[in-house]
Amino acid sequence: MAGGTNERRMKSAPKLRTPLPDGLTKQALRDMYYAMVMTRLCDDRAFALNRQGKIPFAATCQGHEAVQVGAAYALKRGTDWLVPYYRDTAMAVAFGVTAKEQLMCLFARKGDIFSSGRQFPNHYSVPDRNIASISSIIAAHVTHAVGMALAFKMRKEPRVTLVSFGEGSTSEGEWHEALNFAGIHKVPCVFLCENNEYAISVPQQLQMAVRNVADRAAGYGIPGVLCDGTDVMATYVTVREAVERARRGEGPTLVEAKCYRAMSHTSDDNQLTYRTNDEIEALKGRDPIPKFEAWLKERGVLDDDAMASLRAKAQAEVDEATDWAEEQAPPTEDDLYTHVYAQGPLA
Amino acid sequence: MAVEVKKQTQFTMVQALRSALFEEMERDENVVCLGEDIGPRGGVFLVTEGLIDRFGKDRVIDTPLAEAGIIGAALGMALRGLKPVAEIQFIDFLYPGFDNLVSEVAKMRYRSAGQFGASMVVRSPYGGGVRGGGYHSQSPEAYYVATPGLKVVVPSNPYDAKGLLISSIRDPDPVVFMEPKKIYRAVKSELPEGPYEVPLGKAAVSRAGKHVSVITFGAMVPVAWEAADKMKADGVEVEVVDMRTLQPYDTDAIMQTVAKTGHVVVLQEAPRIGGYGGEIAAFVAEQAIEYIEGPIMRVAGHDTPFPYALEKAYMPTSDRVCRAIKKTLNF
């Protein structure tokens, strides 16, 4: 993987022909499938709860499950760090976030472990699972990932950060500043672009004049590589190579995973104002979950019955989490001033 | 050239700040400096001169010219156990990094419900009076003071500068450390040997008086002293209160001085509207009105962008402070 863009040509209907990748046991593959399915169900639940008026807001990662789970499994859990963005539910789930924790953040309960109800959904802060804290400001977090990676390098810790973002983020000045800094200092960081072709309503051709985000890597003296982000194994293999390169001290890589956004930007958006029904219908052929199911069956990892039973287990987990989280208490006004400063409220 | 800081006893503010950085970096290997031109150049005001010779380029990082990148990288470093001290060359240049400072650094602890913090310092020279033009002269403390989660510190003399910077580096929360460049080398003070702390959140009565309180900070402290000297001719004893930390600020010190004098003049070089002085005046009006015997006066810069040729007309002077003092005393 030398400098410059290494474009892997994607077919309209990619076939999963990669061998069982190194480092993935059959149990890991089952867990990956479960993470994708459970996230999908959580996302469906989030939108339903929003439409029922039970939660104020939802943003889903549908269409991104493969890239997120593939990338998360390319990292060492408990060692490497995720610096995700707000559409990374499946990535967080693959790094250990449970349905209960996800539902608690959707309901913004006091016991929400990410922010105690202070943040929008999917704005993670999970130090015990190496997931950084994020805001809603596009691309600001990319600079943090670089600083974290610089700290690993300086303290000689064999860790890697993976920071993810959409293609719209790559227009931001902070994105450029982060990649420039990372290239100069060869920090152990993987930049993962989940290119879903839209930034809310603005399509890629109004976002950039280049065909691929990965082409931008050349400007930072780092490799840029493409993969099919609806193919969990292709993403896993590509990101793993970038992670290993970072861990060897050879510096950052920009990975662009082409995926798609199945739903509106958020519960407050209606994509039919800028996208046709035909376009949205056509996306269904790219759904990463059936693709992965076909691959798992073909390899003999899971048969239909096993998959059905995992889906039922995920559904039960999401249902139970929903009922439980809804019953939990919201924060009270006593919590308003805690954690503004380390010493607690000011006089 | 290695900087010999230990043998001196008389320090300018620049030397005092350098000595704080030097000693904190000696004490704790996680303390790291980063910024533009802070390496061999030693920073444009030479605060970091010699640090790279002692601590090397891994701990004294000449960054790309990108302020958002500096603030964001510093935050990432802080999140993983380093103690970054970022230098922004002039505080006027902090605006490209403003987003990362106010949206990310300031809110890290709150938004993670205390799971993450941002123990880091952003040092930057501020203020006018040096013929710096519109983009090397501003005093933008109000933006940062209005951002819960940040602490804002402004020293007015070499002794405080060293002790406050050391306290800021050791503080668990992010500190915007504003250095009054006009008085970087104006005075020398005697400093004790070795590190010491000046506590954050504590104001100082930098001159005692009983008739009127001038509440100010940074490079305006000497202006307040000059006004105090001039008022002596009229038999007026001026108390000068140096806030030192603008947020969280020392409400006890304000209550004490107001109870003592009953007259308040707030002095700042930033524009008047929306300025820090308005907060102090509002606090006095809300909390200490029973002591007040005249209008709470504000002496400030003008409500204009900072002018180059008209700098002298812009900057608050001791004469303007004296006029405000007389107005409140003769109410």
CSV table of C-alpha atoms in Angstrom, one decimal, chain A residues 122-322:
chain,number,residue,atom,x,y,z
A,122,ASN,CA,-25.2,8.6,19.5
A,123,HIS,CA,-22.8,11.2,21.0
A,124,TYR,CA,-20.7,8.6,22.8
A,125,SER,CA,-18.3,9.0,25.7
A,126,VAL,CA,-17.3,5.5,26.9
A,127,PRO,CA,-13.8,5.5,28.4
A,128,ASP,CA,-14.0,2.0,29.7
A,129,ARG,CA,-14.5,0.7,26.1
A,130,ASN,CA,-12.1,3.2,24.5
A,131,ILE,CA,-14.7,5.3,22.8
A,132,ALA,CA,-14.0,9.0,22.8
A,133,SER,CA,-16.5,11.8,23.4
A,134,ILE,CA,-17.9,13.6,20.4
A,135,SER,CA,-19.9,16.7,19.6
A,136,SER,CA,-22.2,17.6,16.8
A,137,ILE,CA,-19.6,19.8,15.2
A,138,ILE,CA,-18.5,18.3,11.9
A,139,ALA,CA,-14.8,17.3,11.7
A,140,ALA,CA,-13.7,18.9,15.0
A,141,HIS,CA,-13.2,15.4,16.4
A,142,VAL,CA,-10.7,14.5,13.7
A,143,THR,CA,-8.2,16.9,15.3
A,144,HIS,CA,-8.7,15.1,18.6
A,145,ALA,CA,-8.0,11.7,17.1
A,146,VAL,CA,-4.7,13.1,15.9
A,147,GLY,CA,-3.8,14.5,19.3
A,148,MET,CA,-4.7,11.2,20.9
A,149,ALA,CA,-2.5,9.3,18.4
A,150,LEU,CA,0.3,11.7,19.0
A,151,ALA,CA,0.0,11.0,22.7
A,152,PHE,CA,0.2,7.3,22.0
A,153,LYS,CA,3.3,7.8,20.0
A,154,MET,CA,5.0,10.1,22.5
A,155,ARG,CA,4.2,7.8,25.4
A,156,LYS,CA,5.3,4.7,23.3
A,157,GLU,CA,1.9,3.0,23.8
A,158,PRO,CA,1.2,0.5,21.0
A,159,ARG,CA,-2.3,1.9,20.3
A,160,VAL,CA,-4.0,3.2,17.3
A,161,THR,CA,-6.9,5.6,17.0
A,162,LEU,CA,-9.6,5.2,14.3
A,163,VAL,CA,-11.6,8.3,13.5
A,164,SER,CA,-14.6,8.2,11.3
A,165,PHE,CA,-16.6,10.8,9.5
A,166,GLY,CA,-18.8,11.3,6.4
A,167,GLU,CA,-17.7,12.7,3.1
A,168,GLY,CA,-19.1,16.1,3.9
A,169,SER,CA,-16.7,16.4,6.8
A,170,THR,CA,-13.8,16.4,4.4
A,171,SER,CA,-14.8,19.9,3.2
A,172,GLU,CA,-14.1,21.3,6.7
A,173,GLY,CA,-10.9,23.2,7.5
A,174,GLU,CA,-10.4,21.1,10.7
A,175,TRP,CA,-10.4,17.9,8.6
A,176,HIS,CA,-7.6,19.3,6.5
A,177,GLU,CA,-5.7,20.6,9.6
A,178,ALA,CA,-6.0,17.2,11.2
A,179,LEU,CA,-4.7,15.2,8.2
A,180,ASN,CA,-1.9,17.6,7.6
A,181,PHE,CA,-0.7,17.4,11.2
A,182,ALA,CA,-1.1,13.6,11.1
A,183,GLY,CA,0.9,13.3,7.9
A,184,ILE,CA,3.8,15.4,9.3
A,185,HIS,CA,4.1,13.6,12.5
A,186,LYS,CA,3.2,10.1,11.2
A,187,VAL,CA,0.8,9.4,14.0
A,188,PRO,CA,-0.8,6.0,14.5
A,189,CYS,CA,-4.3,7.1,13.3
A,190,VAL,CA,-6.7,5.6,10.7
A,191,PHE,CA,-9.0,8.1,9.0
A,192,LEU,CA,-12.2,6.3,7.9
A,193,CYS,CA,-14.5,8.1,5.6
A,194,GLU,CA,-18.0,6.6,5.5
A,195,ASN,CA,-19.0,8.0,2.2
A,196,ASN,CA,-22.8,7.8,2.0
A,197,GLU,CA,-23.0,10.2,-0.9
A,198,TYR,CA,-25.0,12.9,0.9
A,199,ALA,CA,-24.3,15.5,3.6
A,200,ILE,CA,-27.9,16.0,4.7
A,201,SER,CA,-29.2,17.0,1.2
A,202,VAL,CA,-26.0,18.0,-0.6
A,203,PRO,CA,-24.7,15.3,-2.9
A,204,GLN,CA,-21.0,14.5,-3.3
A,205,GLN,CA,-20.6,16.4,-6.6
A,206,LEU,CA,-21.5,19.6,-4.8
A,207,GLN,CA,-19.2,18.8,-1.9
A,208,MET,CA,-15.9,18.2,-3.8
A,209,ALA,CA,-14.5,18.2,-7.3
A,210,VAL,CA,-12.7,15.0,-6.9
A,211,ARG,CA,-14.2,11.6,-7.5
A,212,ASN,CA,-12.9,9.9,-4.4
A,213,VAL,CA,-12.3,11.3,-0.9
A,214,ALA,CA,-9.3,8.9,-0.9
A,215,ASP,CA,-7.7,11.0,-3.7
A,216,ARG,CA,-7.2,13.7,-1.1
A,217,ALA,CA,-4.7,11.6,0.8
A,218,ALA,CA,-1.9,12.5,-1.7
A,219,GLY,CA,-2.1,16.1,-0.3
A,220,TYR,CA,-1.0,14.9,3.1
A,221,GLY,CA,1.7,12.5,2.0
A,222,ILE,CA,-0.3,9.5,3.2
A,223,PRO,CA,-1.9,6.5,1.4
A,224,GLY,CA,-5.6,6.7,0.4
A,225,VAL,CA,-7.5,3.5,-0.2
A,226,LEU,CA,-11.0,2.6,-1.2
A,227,CYS,CA,-13.2,-0.2,-0.2
A,228,ASP,CA,-16.8,-1.3,-0.5
A,229,GLY,CA,-18.4,-0.1,2.7
A,230,THR,CA,-21.4,-2.3,2.2
A,231,ASP,CA,-19.1,-5.4,2.4
A,232,VAL,CA,-18.1,-6.1,6.0
A,233,MET,CA,-15.2,-8.3,5.1
A,234,ALA,CA,-13.8,-6.0,2.4
A,235,THR,CA,-13.9,-3.1,5.0
A,236,TYR,CA,-12.4,-5.3,7.7
A,237,VAL,CA,-9.4,-6.3,5.5
A,238,THR,CA,-8.8,-2.8,4.3
A,239,VAL,CA,-9.0,-1.2,7.7
A,240,ARG,CA,-6.9,-3.9,9.3
A,241,GLU,CA,-4.1,-3.2,6.8
A,242,ALA,CA,-4.3,0.5,7.7
A,243,VAL,CA,-4.3,-0.3,11.5
A,244,GLU,CA,-1.3,-2.6,11.2
A,245,ARG,CA,0.6,0.0,9.2
A,246,ALA,CA,-0.2,2.6,11.9
A,247,ARG,CA,0.9,0.2,14.6
A,248,ARG,CA,4.2,-0.5,12.9
A,249,GLY,CA,4.9,3.3,13.1
A,250,GLU,CA,4.4,3.9,9.4
A,251,GLY,CA,1.8,6.6,10.0
A,252,PRO,CA,-1.8,7.3,9.1
A,253,THR,CA,-4.0,6.0,6.2
A,254,LEU,CA,-7.1,7.5,4.7
A,255,VAL,CA,-9.6,4.8,4.0
A,256,GLU,CA,-12.7,5.6,2.1
A,257,ALA,CA,-15.6,3.1,2.4
A,258,LYS,CA,-18.3,3.7,-0.1
A,259,CYS,CA,-21.7,3.1,1.5
A,260,TYR,CA,-25.1,4.7,1.4
A,261,ARG,CA,-27.6,6.3,3.7
A,262,ALA,CA,-30.9,4.3,3.7
A,263,MET,CA,-33.0,6.8,5.7
A,264,SER,CA,-33.3,10.5,6.0
A,265,HIS,CA,-30.4,12.4,7.7
A,266,THR,CA,-32.3,12.4,11.0
A,267,SER,CA,-35.8,12.2,12.3
A,268,ASP,CA,-36.1,15.9,11.5
A,269,ASP,CA,-35.3,15.5,7.8
A,270,ASN,CA,-37.3,14.3,4.9
A,271,GLN,CA,-35.1,12.9,2.1
A,272,LEU,CA,-37.9,13.0,-0.4
A,273,THR,CA,-37.3,16.7,-0.7
A,274,TYR,CA,-34.0,16.1,-2.4
A,275,ARG,CA,-34.0,12.4,-3.4
A,276,THR,CA,-36.4,10.5,-5.6
A,277,ASN,CA,-38.3,7.4,-4.6
A,278,ASP,CA,-36.6,5.4,-7.3
A,279,GLU,CA,-33.2,6.3,-6.0
A,280,ILE,CA,-34.2,5.3,-2.5
A,281,GLU,CA,-35.7,2.0,-3.7
A,282,ALA,CA,-32.5,1.2,-5.7
A,283,LEU,CA,-30.5,1.4,-2.5
A,284,LYS,CA,-32.1,-1.7,-1.1
A,285,GLY,CA,-30.0,-3.8,-3.4
A,286,ARG,CA,-26.9,-2.6,-1.5
A,287,ASP,CA,-28.2,-3.6,1.9
A,288,PRO,CA,-25.1,-4.9,3.8
A,289,ILE,CA,-27.0,-7.3,6.0
A,290,PRO,CA,-28.4,-9.7,3.4
A,291,LYS,CA,-25.0,-9.5,1.7
A,292,PHE,CA,-23.3,-10.6,4.9
A,293,GLU,CA,-25.9,-13.3,5.5
A,294,ALA,CA,-25.1,-14.8,2.1
A,295,TRP,CA,-21.4,-14.8,2.8
A,296,LEU,CA,-21.9,-16.4,6.2
A,297,LYS,CA,-24.0,-19.1,4.7
A,298,GLU,CA,-21.6,-19.7,1.9
A,299,ARG,CA,-18.8,-20.2,4.4
A,300,GLY,CA,-20.8,-22.4,6.6
A,301,VAL,CA,-20.5,-20.0,9.6
A,302,LEU,CA,-24.3,-19.6,10.1
A,303,ASP,CA,-27.2,-21.4,8.5
A,304,ASP,CA,-30.7,-19.9,8.2
A,305,ASP,CA,-31.9,-21.3,11.5
A,306,ALA,CA,-28.9,-19.9,13.4
A,307,MET,CA,-29.4,-16.5,11.8
A,308,ALA,CA,-33.1,-16.5,12.6
A,309,SER,CA,-32.3,-17.3,16.2
A,310,LEU,CA,-29.7,-14.5,16.5
A,311,ARG,CA,-32.2,-12.1,15.0
A,312,ALA,CA,-34.8,-13.2,17.5
A,313,LYS,CA,-32.3,-12.8,20.3
A,314,ALA,CA,-31.4,-9.2,19.1
A,315,GLN,CA,-35.1,-8.3,18.9
A,316,ALA,CA,-35.7,-9.5,22.4
A,317,GLU,CA,-32.7,-7.5,23.7
A,318,VAL,CA,-33.9,-4.4,22.0
A,319,ASP,CA,-37.5,-4.8,23.2
A,320,GLU,CA,-36.4,-5.4,26.8
A,321,ALA,CA,-34.0,-2.5,26.6
A,322,THR,CA,-36.8,-0.2,25.3
